[in-house]
């Protein structure tokens, strides 16, 4: 998938391109860090040394040019094209000038097996090649520290530039002219150039040889990884891109999975619904693991279970907060960064997330669901057993105790607590899956114990969340407001989708929450009023529900609409504006990419129809 973008240089400058006005951003990374690159080849977002670190490149959230960006600019730019090398996380940007001269920029973060382990340095590699003619380029590298507040001290050598800050020092290795880079001096591109930006460390080999080797090995890694996916027959390119994006959202050092790579992209224009998603939510991570499992990519689950086990042990049978830092940090105190104006000037820019203080009771079900497959899957290098089951039982006991108590709910309402149906549902799922795990482990007494709790919870949820007035399952016990999260009842196996109550609920949700093919989260106003944009995962839940009740053609049509809502590189953010089709919310959103995989797997024709 590629994009062709006509460009008008800003302010009469013969170099450069407009600031990003949309989320048509390429994503590169290596399960240690990531970078977002706009259609003109500018690195506009990258946090170092890890996902939740300092945004060394922060142009996505504004600031004075050229600070906070890494640009390789073409003189008299008129056209830009961007694509991924097939089945990889290697991004190629082509820039063409008014005279038909062109360059290509290949961006990636090295990732491959070396010496029996994955080599994944915190390094961005940028390779620039001539496509035609003798184009003139300008390299502008302007990292900033402390959320844009600190300009680095710069030192240089014959083939490197050091950017020295209070907390970290970064180094550029390049075979381009160091003087041209430091001065932002335009120059003719007559040969291949390489830029390796990362920690303040020396290279073992030559700059060009190292860049070429890293590119070849990284391409090989991703192609091999993609080749092992168990793909559906239809929509394979969309599924592969979604799967790679989910993989890139994993912090392999601990096994954590970030909900998104950005902070403070508004859920809707000018709403201040700006949140920091660069952390690991147990809820989101479970859905990521399950989606990748459906493609037979179980390695991510194994890594995540290591992180999850530390969460469970640390809780010691008590309260589990809904999200953690990717290194298991518990304190994620929220603050406003006054320095940056925000995406398209729409602040505030938030750092940290107050939701770590919340009580969100669905978390206990998400823990058990995230671990459940490990007890049944014989492919795993470290399958779960009795010891792991006993640890999960402490989570289940907590679910039993709080299943009917008020909480902030999965939408993290900050000023309202209710007994949310989705939270009670996930507490039921914890007990239901524990019963199944116990059966697999031949623990008959424990299987019966958890089944009894699950049955009791199920009866109460069916009774107390049903609204006779609305003829639908409501968002809370005894409530009347509608919420898309109740569609998870079918997805987690709580209710037969052919049950008239579930079908009636879907009908009600479509009537009151849908804007054409898109679905909003809920109808009641929250702390910021009523939601304006459609929440992508809710639309995918609707697709799943439609398929389950036999309305398959409708489901396929809506899925095709969602595929068109992606950016030209095949990636989704959190929200879609139903009228303008614009993407809003943090990016790339793992929830949304999960939806692409789940819908394709459910709706695709079977392989045996063509072979």
PDB file of C-alpha atoms in Angstrom, residues 112 153 177 305 399:
ATOM      1  CA  UNK A 112      17.186 -10.071  13.959  1.00  0.00           C
ATOM      2  CA  UNK A 153      24.994  20.192  23.691  1.00  0.00           C
ATOM      3  CA  UNK A 177      29.254  15.304   5.465  1.00  0.00           C
ATOM      4  CA  UNK A 305       2.897 -14.046  30.400  1.00  0.00           C
ATOM      5  CA  UNK A 399     -13.057 -11.347  41.026  1.00  0.00           C
TER       6      UNK A 399
END
